[in-house]
Short mmCIF file of C-alpha atoms in Angstrom, two decimals:
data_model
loop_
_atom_site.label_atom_id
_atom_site.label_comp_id
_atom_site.label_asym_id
_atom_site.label_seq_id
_atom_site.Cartn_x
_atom_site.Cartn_y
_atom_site.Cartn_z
CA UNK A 63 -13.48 8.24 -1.65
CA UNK A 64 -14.85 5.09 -2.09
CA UNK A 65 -13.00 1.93 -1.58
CA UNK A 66 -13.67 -1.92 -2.48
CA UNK A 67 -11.75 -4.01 -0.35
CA UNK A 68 -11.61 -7.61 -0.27
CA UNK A 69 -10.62 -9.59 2.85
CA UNK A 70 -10.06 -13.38 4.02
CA UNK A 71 -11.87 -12.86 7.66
CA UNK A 72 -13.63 -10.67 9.72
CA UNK A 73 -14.38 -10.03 13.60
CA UNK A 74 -15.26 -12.35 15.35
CA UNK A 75 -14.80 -15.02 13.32
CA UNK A 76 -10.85 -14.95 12.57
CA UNK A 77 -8.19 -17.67 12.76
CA UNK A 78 -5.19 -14.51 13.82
CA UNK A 79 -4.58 -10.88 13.12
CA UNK A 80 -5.30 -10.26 9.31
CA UNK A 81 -8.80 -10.44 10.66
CA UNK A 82 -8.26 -8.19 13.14
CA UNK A 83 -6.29 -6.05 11.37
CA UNK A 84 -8.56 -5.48 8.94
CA UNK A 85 -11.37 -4.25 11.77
CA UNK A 86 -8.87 -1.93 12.85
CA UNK A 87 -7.86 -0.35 9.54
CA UNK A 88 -11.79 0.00 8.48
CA UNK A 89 -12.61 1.78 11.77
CA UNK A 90 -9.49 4.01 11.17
CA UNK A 91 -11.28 4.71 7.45
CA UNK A 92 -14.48 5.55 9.36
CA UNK A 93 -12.67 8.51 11.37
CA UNK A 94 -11.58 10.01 7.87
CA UNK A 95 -15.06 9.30 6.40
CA UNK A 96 -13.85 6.95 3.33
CA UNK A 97 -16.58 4.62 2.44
CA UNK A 98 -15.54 0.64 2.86
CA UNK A 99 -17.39 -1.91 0.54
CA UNK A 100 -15.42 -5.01 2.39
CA UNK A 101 -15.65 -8.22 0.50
CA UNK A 102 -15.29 -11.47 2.42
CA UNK A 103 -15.93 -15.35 1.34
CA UNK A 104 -18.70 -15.91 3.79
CA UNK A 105 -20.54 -13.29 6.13
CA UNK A 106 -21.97 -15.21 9.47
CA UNK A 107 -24.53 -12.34 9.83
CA UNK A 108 -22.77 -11.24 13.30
CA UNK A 109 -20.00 -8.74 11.77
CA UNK A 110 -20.69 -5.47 13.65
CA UNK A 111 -21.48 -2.96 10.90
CA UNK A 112 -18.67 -0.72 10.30
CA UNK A 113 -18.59 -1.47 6.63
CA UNK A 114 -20.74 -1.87 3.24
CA UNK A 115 -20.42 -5.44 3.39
CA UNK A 116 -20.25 -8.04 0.58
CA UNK A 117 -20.90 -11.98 1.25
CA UNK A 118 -19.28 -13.77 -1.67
CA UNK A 119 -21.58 -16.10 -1.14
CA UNK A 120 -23.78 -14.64 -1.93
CA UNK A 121 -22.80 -13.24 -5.49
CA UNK A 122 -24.26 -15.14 -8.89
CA UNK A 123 -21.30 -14.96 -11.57
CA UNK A 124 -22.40 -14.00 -14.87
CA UNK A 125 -20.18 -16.90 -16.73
CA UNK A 126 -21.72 -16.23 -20.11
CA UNK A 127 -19.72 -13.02 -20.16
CA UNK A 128 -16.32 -13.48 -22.21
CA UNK A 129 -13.94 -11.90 -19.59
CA UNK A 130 -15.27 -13.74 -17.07
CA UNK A 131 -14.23 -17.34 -18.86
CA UNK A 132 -10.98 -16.01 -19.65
CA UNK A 133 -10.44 -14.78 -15.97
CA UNK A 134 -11.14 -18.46 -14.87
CA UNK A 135 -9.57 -20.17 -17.59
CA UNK A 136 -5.78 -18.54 -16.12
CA UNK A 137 -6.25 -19.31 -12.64
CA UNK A 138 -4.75 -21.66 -10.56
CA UNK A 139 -6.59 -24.23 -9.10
CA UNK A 140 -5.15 -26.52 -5.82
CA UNK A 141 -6.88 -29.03 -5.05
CA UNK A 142 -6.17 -29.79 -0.95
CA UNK A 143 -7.14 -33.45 0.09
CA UNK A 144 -7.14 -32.24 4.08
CA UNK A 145 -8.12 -29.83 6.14
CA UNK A 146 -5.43 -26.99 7.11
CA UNK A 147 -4.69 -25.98 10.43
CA UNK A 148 -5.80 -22.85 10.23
CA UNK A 149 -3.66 -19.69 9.26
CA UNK A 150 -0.90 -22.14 8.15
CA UNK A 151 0.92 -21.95 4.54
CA UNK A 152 0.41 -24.21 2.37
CA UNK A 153 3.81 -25.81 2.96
CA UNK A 154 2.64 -27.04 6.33
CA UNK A 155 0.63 -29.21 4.58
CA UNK A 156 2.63 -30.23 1.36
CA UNK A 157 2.31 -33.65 1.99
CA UNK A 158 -1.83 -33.22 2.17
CA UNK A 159 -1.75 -31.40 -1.77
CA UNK A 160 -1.86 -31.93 -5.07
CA UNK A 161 -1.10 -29.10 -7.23
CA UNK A 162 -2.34 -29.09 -10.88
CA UNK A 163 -2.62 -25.97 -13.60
CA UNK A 164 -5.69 -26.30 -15.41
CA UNK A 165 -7.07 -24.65 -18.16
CA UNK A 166 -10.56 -24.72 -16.71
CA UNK A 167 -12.30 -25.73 -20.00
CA UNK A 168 -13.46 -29.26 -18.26
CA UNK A 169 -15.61 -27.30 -15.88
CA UNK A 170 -19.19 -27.80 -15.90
CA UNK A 171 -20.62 -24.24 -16.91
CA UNK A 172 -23.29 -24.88 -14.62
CA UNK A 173 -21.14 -24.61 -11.59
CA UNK A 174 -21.72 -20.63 -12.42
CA UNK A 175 -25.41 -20.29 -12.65
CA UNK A 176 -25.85 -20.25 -8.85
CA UNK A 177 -24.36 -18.70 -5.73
CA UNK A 178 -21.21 -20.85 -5.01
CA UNK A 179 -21.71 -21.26 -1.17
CA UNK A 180 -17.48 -20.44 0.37
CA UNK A 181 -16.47 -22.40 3.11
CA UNK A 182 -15.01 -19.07 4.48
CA UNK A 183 -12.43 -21.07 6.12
CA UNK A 184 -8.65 -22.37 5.34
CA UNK A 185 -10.08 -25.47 4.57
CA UNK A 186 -10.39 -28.22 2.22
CA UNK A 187 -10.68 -27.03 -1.82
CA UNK A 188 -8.73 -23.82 -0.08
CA UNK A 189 -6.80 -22.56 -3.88
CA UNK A 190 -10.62 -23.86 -5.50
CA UNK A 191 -12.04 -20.82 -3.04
CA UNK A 192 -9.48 -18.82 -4.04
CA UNK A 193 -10.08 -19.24 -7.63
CA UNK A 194 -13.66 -18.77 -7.12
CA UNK A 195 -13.51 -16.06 -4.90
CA UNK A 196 -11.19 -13.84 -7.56
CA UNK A 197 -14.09 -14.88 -10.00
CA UNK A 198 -16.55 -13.29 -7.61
CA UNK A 199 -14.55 -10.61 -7.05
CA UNK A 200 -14.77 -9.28 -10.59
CA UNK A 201 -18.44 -9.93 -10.99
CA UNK A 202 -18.97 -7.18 -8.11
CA UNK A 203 -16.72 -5.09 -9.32
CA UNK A 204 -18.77 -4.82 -12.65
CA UNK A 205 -22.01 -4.39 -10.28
CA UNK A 206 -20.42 -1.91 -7.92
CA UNK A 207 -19.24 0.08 -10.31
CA UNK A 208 -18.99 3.46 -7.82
CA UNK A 209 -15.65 2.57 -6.50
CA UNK A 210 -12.63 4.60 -6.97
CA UNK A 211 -10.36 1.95 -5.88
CA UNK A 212 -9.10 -1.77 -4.90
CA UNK A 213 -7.49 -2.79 -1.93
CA UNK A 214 -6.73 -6.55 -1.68
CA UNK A 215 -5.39 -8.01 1.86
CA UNK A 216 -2.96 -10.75 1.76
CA UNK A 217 -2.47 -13.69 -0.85
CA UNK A 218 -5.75 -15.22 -0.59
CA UNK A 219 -7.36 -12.11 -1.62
CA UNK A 220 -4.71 -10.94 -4.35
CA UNK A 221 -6.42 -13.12 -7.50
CA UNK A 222 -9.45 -11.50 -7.13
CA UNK A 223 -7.91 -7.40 -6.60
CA UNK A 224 -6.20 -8.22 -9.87
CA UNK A 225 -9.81 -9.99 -11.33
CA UNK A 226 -11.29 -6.54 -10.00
CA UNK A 227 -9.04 -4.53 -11.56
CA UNK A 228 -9.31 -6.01 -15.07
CA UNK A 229 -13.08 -5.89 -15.00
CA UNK A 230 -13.03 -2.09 -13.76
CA UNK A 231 -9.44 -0.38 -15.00
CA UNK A 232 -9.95 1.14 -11.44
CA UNK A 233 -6.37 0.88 -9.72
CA UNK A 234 -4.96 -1.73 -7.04
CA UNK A 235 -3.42 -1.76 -3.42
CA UNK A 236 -2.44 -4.85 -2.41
CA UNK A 237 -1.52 -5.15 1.20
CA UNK A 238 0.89 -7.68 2.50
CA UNK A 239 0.48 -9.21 5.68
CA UNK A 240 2.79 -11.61 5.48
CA UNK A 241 4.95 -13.54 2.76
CA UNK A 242 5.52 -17.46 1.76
CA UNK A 243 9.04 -16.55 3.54
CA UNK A 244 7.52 -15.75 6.90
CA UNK A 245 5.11 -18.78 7.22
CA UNK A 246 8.25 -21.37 5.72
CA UNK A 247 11.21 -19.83 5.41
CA UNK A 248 13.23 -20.56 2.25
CA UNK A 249 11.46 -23.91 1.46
CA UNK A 250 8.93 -21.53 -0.01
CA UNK A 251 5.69 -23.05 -1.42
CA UNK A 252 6.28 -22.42 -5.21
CA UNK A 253 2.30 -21.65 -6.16
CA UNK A 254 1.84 -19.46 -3.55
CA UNK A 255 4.80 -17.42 -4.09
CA UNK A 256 3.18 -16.76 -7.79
CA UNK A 257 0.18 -15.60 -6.20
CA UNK A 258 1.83 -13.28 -3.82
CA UNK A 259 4.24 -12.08 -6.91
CA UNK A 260 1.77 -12.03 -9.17
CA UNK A 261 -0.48 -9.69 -6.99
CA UNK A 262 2.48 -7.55 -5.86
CA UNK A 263 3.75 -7.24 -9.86
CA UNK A 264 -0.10 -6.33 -10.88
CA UNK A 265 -0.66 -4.10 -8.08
CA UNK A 266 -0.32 -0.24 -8.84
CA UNK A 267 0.76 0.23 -5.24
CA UNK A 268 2.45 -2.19 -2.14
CA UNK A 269 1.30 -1.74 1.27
CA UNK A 270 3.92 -3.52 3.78
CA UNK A 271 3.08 -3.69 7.68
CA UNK A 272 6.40 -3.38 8.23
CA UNK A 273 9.89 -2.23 6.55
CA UNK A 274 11.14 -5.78 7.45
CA UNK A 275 8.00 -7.06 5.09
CA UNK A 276 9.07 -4.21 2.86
CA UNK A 277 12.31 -5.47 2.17
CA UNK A 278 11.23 -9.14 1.65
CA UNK A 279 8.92 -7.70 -0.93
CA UNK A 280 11.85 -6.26 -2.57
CA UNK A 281 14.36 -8.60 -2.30
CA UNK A 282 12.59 -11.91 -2.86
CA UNK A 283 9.57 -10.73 -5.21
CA UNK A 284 11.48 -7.78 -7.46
CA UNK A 285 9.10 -4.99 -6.73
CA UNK A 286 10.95 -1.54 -6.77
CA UNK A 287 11.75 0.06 -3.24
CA UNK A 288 9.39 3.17 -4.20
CA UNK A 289 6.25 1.17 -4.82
CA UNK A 290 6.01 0.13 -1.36
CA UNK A 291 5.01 1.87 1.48
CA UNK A 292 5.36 0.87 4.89
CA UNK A 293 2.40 1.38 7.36
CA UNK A 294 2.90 -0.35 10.56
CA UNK A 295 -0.50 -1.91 12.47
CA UNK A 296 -2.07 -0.75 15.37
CA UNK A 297 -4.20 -0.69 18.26
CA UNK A 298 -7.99 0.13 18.51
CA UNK A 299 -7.52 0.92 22.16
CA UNK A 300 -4.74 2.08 23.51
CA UNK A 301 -6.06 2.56 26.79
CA UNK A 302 -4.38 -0.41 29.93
CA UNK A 303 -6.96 -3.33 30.80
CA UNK A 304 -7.31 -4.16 34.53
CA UNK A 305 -8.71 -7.02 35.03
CA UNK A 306 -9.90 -8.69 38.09
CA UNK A 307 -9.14 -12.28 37.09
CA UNK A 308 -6.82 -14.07 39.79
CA UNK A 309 -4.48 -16.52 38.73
CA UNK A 310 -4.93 -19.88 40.56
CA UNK A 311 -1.03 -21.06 41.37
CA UNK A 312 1.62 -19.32 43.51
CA UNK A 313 4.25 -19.47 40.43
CA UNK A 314 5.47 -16.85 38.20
CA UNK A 315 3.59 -17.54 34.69
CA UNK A 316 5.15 -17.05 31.23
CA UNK A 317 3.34 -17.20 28.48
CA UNK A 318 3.33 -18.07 24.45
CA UNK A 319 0.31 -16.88 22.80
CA UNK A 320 0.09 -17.78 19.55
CA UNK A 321 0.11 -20.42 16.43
CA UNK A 322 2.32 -23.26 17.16
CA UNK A 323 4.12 -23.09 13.42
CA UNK A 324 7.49 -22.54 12.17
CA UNK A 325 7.17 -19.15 11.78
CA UNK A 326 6.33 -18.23 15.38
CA UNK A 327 9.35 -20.20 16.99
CA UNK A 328 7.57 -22.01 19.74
CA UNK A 329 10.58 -24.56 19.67
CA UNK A 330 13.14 -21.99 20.75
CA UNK A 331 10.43 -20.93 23.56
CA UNK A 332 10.45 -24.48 25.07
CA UNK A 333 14.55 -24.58 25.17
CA UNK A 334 14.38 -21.07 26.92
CA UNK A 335 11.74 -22.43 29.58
CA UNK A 336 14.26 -25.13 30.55
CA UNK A 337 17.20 -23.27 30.76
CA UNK A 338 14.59 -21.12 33.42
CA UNK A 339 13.18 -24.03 35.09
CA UNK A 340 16.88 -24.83 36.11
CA UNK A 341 17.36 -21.70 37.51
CA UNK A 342 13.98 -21.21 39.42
CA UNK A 343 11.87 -24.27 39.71
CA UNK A 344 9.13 -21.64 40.58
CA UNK A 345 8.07 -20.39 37.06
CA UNK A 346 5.61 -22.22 35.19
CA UNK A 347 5.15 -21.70 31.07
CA UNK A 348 2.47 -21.46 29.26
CA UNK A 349 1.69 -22.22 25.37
CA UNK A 350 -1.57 -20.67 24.19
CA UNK A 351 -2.56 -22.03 20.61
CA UNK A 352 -2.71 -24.89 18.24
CA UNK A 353 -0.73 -25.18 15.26
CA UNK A 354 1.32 -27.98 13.27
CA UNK A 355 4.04 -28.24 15.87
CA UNK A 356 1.74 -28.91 18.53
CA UNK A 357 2.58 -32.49 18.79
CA UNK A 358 6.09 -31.86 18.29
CA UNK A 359 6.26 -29.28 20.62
CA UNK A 360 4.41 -31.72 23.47
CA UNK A 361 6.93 -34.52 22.92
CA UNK A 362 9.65 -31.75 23.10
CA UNK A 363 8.36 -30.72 26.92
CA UNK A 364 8.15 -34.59 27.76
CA UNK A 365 11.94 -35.39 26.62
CA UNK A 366 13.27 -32.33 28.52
CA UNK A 367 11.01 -33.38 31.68
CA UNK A 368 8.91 -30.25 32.43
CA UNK A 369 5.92 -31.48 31.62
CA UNK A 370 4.56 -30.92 35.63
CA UNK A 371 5.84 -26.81 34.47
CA UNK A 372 4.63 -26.63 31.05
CA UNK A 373 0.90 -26.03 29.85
CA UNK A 374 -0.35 -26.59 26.83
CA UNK A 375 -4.21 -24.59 26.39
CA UNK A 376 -5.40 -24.78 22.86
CA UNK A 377 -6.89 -21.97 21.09
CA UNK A 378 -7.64 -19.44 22.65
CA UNK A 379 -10.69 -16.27 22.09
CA UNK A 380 -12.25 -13.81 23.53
CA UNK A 381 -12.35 -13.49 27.54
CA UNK A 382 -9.99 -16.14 27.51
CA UNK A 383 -7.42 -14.69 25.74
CA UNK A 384 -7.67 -11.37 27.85
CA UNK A 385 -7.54 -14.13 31.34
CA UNK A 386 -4.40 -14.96 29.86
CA UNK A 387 -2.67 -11.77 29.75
CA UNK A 388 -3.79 -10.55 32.76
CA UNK A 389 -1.97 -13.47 35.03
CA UNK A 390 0.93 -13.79 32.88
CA UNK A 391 3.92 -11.96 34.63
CA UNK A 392 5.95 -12.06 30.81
CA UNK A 393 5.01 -12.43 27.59
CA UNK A 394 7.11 -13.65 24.93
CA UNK A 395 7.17 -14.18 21.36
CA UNK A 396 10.07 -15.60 19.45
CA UNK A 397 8.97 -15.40 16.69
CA UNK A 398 11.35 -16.63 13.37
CA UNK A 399 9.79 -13.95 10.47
CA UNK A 400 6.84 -11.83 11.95
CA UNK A 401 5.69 -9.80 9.56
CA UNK A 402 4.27 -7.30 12.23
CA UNK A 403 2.64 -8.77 15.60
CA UNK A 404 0.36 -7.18 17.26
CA UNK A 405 -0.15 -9.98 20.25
CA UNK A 406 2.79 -8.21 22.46
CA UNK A 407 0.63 -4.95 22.13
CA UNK A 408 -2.06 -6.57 23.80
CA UNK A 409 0.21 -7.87 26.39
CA UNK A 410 1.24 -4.42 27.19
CA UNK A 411 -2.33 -3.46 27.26
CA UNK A 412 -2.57 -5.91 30.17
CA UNK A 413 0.70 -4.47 31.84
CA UNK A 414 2.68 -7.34 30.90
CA UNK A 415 6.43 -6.71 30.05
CA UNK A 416 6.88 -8.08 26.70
CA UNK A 417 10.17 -10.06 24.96
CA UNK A 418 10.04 -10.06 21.51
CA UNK A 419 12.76 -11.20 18.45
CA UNK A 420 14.58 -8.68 16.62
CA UNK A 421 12.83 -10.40 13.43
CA UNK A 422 9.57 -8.72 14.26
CA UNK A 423 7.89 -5.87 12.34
CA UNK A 424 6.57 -4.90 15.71
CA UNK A 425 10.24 -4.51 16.97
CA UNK A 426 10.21 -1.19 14.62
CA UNK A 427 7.66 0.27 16.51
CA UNK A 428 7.59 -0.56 20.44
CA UNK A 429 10.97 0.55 22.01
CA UNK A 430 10.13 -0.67 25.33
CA UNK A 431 10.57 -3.94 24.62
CA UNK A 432 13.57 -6.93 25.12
CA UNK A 433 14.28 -7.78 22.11
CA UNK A 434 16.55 -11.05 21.62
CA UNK A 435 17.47 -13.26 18.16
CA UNK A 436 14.68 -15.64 18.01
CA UNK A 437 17.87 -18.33 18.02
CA UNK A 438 19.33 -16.87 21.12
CA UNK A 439 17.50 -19.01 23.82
CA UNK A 440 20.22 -18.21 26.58
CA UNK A 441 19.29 -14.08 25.83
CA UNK A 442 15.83 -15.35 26.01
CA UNK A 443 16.06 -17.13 29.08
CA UNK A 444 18.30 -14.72 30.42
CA UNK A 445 15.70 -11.86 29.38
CA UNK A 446 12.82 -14.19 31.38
CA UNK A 447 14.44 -14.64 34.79
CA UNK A 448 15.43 -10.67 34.39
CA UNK A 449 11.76 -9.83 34.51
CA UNK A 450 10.23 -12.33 36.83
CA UNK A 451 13.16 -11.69 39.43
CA UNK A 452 13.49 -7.79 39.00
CA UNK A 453 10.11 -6.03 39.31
CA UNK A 454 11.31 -2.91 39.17
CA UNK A 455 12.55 -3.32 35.50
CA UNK A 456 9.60 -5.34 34.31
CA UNK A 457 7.36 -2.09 35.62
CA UNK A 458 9.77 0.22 33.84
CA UNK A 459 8.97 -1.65 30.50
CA UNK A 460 5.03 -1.59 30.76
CA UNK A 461 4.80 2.44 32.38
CA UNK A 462 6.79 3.38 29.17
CA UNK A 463 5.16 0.61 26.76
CA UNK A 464 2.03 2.47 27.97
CA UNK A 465 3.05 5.50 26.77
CA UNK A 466 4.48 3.93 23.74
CA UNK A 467 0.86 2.53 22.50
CA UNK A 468 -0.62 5.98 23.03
CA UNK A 469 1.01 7.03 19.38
CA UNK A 470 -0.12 3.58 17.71
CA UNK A 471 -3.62 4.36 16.09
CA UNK A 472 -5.53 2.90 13.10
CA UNK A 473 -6.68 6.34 12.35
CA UNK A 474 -3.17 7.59 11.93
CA UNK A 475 -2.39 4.65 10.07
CA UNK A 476 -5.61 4.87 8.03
CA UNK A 477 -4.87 8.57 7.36
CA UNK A 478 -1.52 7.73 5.75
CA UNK A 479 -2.98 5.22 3.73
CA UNK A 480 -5.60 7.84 2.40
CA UNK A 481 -2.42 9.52 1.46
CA UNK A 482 -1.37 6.38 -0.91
CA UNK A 483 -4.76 6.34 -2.35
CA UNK A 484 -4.57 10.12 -3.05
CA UNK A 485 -0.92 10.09 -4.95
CA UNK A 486 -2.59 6.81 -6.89
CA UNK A 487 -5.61 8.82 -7.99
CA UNK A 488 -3.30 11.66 -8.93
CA UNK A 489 -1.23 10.06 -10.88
CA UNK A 490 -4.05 8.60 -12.78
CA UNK A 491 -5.51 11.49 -13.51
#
């Protein structure tokens, strides 16, 4: 089987996990021998090779074509007068937009008689790329005609699945990540909820990373209970990293690895490190990321005094990122709506006890785990000093966490997807 896939991001250069994901899930294909064509805006020429790669970049749009004018003339075009913090929705920066439907007749035909160069990033012109991007996405799938079928990850990529799958009749998987609801909650961004609807409605199959996304899918976007199906993320190794990296204070370290947004709940992570720090002055926190409640969440630390106990590092990648799970005693993530997460498997990777909220797809999945109500900052504190002052329980949660990660595989996870693609075909047939 032969599959064209079209992605956001790739290893290395990702802003969070639907990059990383998507690795995973293509190296899972590769076990089960399905051929990946994966389609991404830009290609930086450092991708390791596990896929028939695609730069949209790359890709000269035949515009004089009829279905190709008609595919631009209905989509949606934002135009974004600042840069987004990467990985954010577009409500984090509402105040930055200005949203307009066009019917695309006042563009210069010209702008299709060359390459159109994508930023590849969640940038400026982000819904232009978008647009562009789905236009792109069609012209290859009239080129690379050999495919038996589309898989489109997340929003960004939706337009052009469904641009695919009008050129080529050839069936759609869309595969949701995460919602509008998860990134800002029921203030949802109205355009990109009828880009996510839009793709789920047109898509002949749902993929959900987890039955909480599942049910959003269903509740919020209308899409019948049997056209999802739930296949939870992964690990690509699920073998414990010891690292030799010391930490360089005496204290107990805690640790928040993540984007600083709404949907990750960094705010309820800075009221459970005070409630700590009054209990053990000995325990210092740390908040790994950037984010647009970086600021916010700085101030926050300053008002409640802590600052001398609270770190704040920035992104973080690569060795870094691995340096900060291995001299972190806890890792937490409080997260408000995570679709999956697959940052506490990491942690537990790095035999670090993990405390994650009950509104996590990842919750389904690891059973040796605290799990608290992201609100709950007293169970979260609670959960905290538990761990830091009782070692014997914190090693009882990463031994069987261990054993827990053995059973979490892209290959399996791959292999079940085969499985959707399979009934698809079938039913086509």
């Amino acid at each position: 089987m032969k599959v064209l896939m079209f992605g956001w991001e790739f290893p290395p250069h990702i802003s969070g996990g639907l990059g990383t994901a998507c690795y995973g899930l293509i190296q899972g294909m590769n076990v089960h021998k399905q051929e990946v064509i994966f389609v991404v805006p830009k290609l930086w020429g450092d991708e390791e090779p596990v896929a028939d790669f695609v730069n949209a970049s790359g890709v000269t749009v035949d515009y004089r074509e009829r279905r190709f004018k008609k595919l631009w003339k209905n989509l949606t075009y934002l135009e974004v007068n600042s840069y987004l913090v990467p990985y954010l929705g577009p409500k984090a920066f509402k105040k930055f937009t200005d949203y307009a439907i066009h019917d695309r007749t006042d563009v210069d035909e010209s702008i299709f008689s060359t390459n159109y160069q994508f930023s590849g990033k969640y940038g400026k012109n982000l819904m232009e790329e978008v647009s562009r991007y789905a236009l792109v996405g069609a012209q290859i799938a009239r080129d690379r005609s050999d495919f038996d079928i589309i898989h489109a990850h997340d929003w960004l990529a939706y337009p052009a699945g469904i641009a695919a799958k009008e050129i080529s009749g050839k069936p759609l998987v869309v595969h949701v990540h995460a919602t509008e609801y998860d990134r800002s909650g029921e203030s949802v961004n109205f355009p990109v909820f009828e880009i996510e609807r839009a793709g789920m409605h047109a898509a002949d199959h749902v993929v959900a990373v987890s039955q909480l996304t599942k049910n959003i899918c269903v509740r919020k976007y209308g899409i019948p209970p049997e056209k999802v199906t739930v296949l939870h993320n992964a690990v690509l190794d699920a073998s414990i990293i010891t690292s030799s990296y010391q930490k360089k204070v005496p204290e107990k370290i805690v640790t928040f690895l993540g984007r600083i947004t709404y949907q990750k709940g960094p705010e309820y992570f800075v009221e459970a490190a005070k409630k700590v720090i009054e209990r053990d002055p000995k325990v210092r926190f740390v908040m790994a990321g950037s984010g647009d409640l970086l600021n916010k969440m700085v101030d926050r630390v300053a008002e409640l005094r802590m600052g001398t106990k609270f770190h704040f590092t920035g992104f973080l990648k690569g060795d870094d990122v691995d340096h900060m799970y291995a001299i972190s005693d806890v890792y937490v993530m409080p997260s408000v709506s995570e679709p999956f997460g697959i940052a506490p498997l990491e942690a537990v990777r790095h035999n670090t006890p993990v405390i994650i909220s009950k509104q996590s797809g990842v919750a389904e999945v690891l059973n040796n785990a605290i799990k608290i109500d992201f609100w709950d900052v007293d169970a979260m504190a609670d959960a905290i000093f538990g761990l830091l002052h009782y070692p014997s329980i914190a090693r009882m949660f990463t031994e069987l966490g261990a054993d827990e990660l053995k059973k979490l595989k892209w290959e399996h996870v791959a292999a079940k997807l085969v499985t959707v693609y399979d009934k698809i075909l079938a039913q086509r047939a």
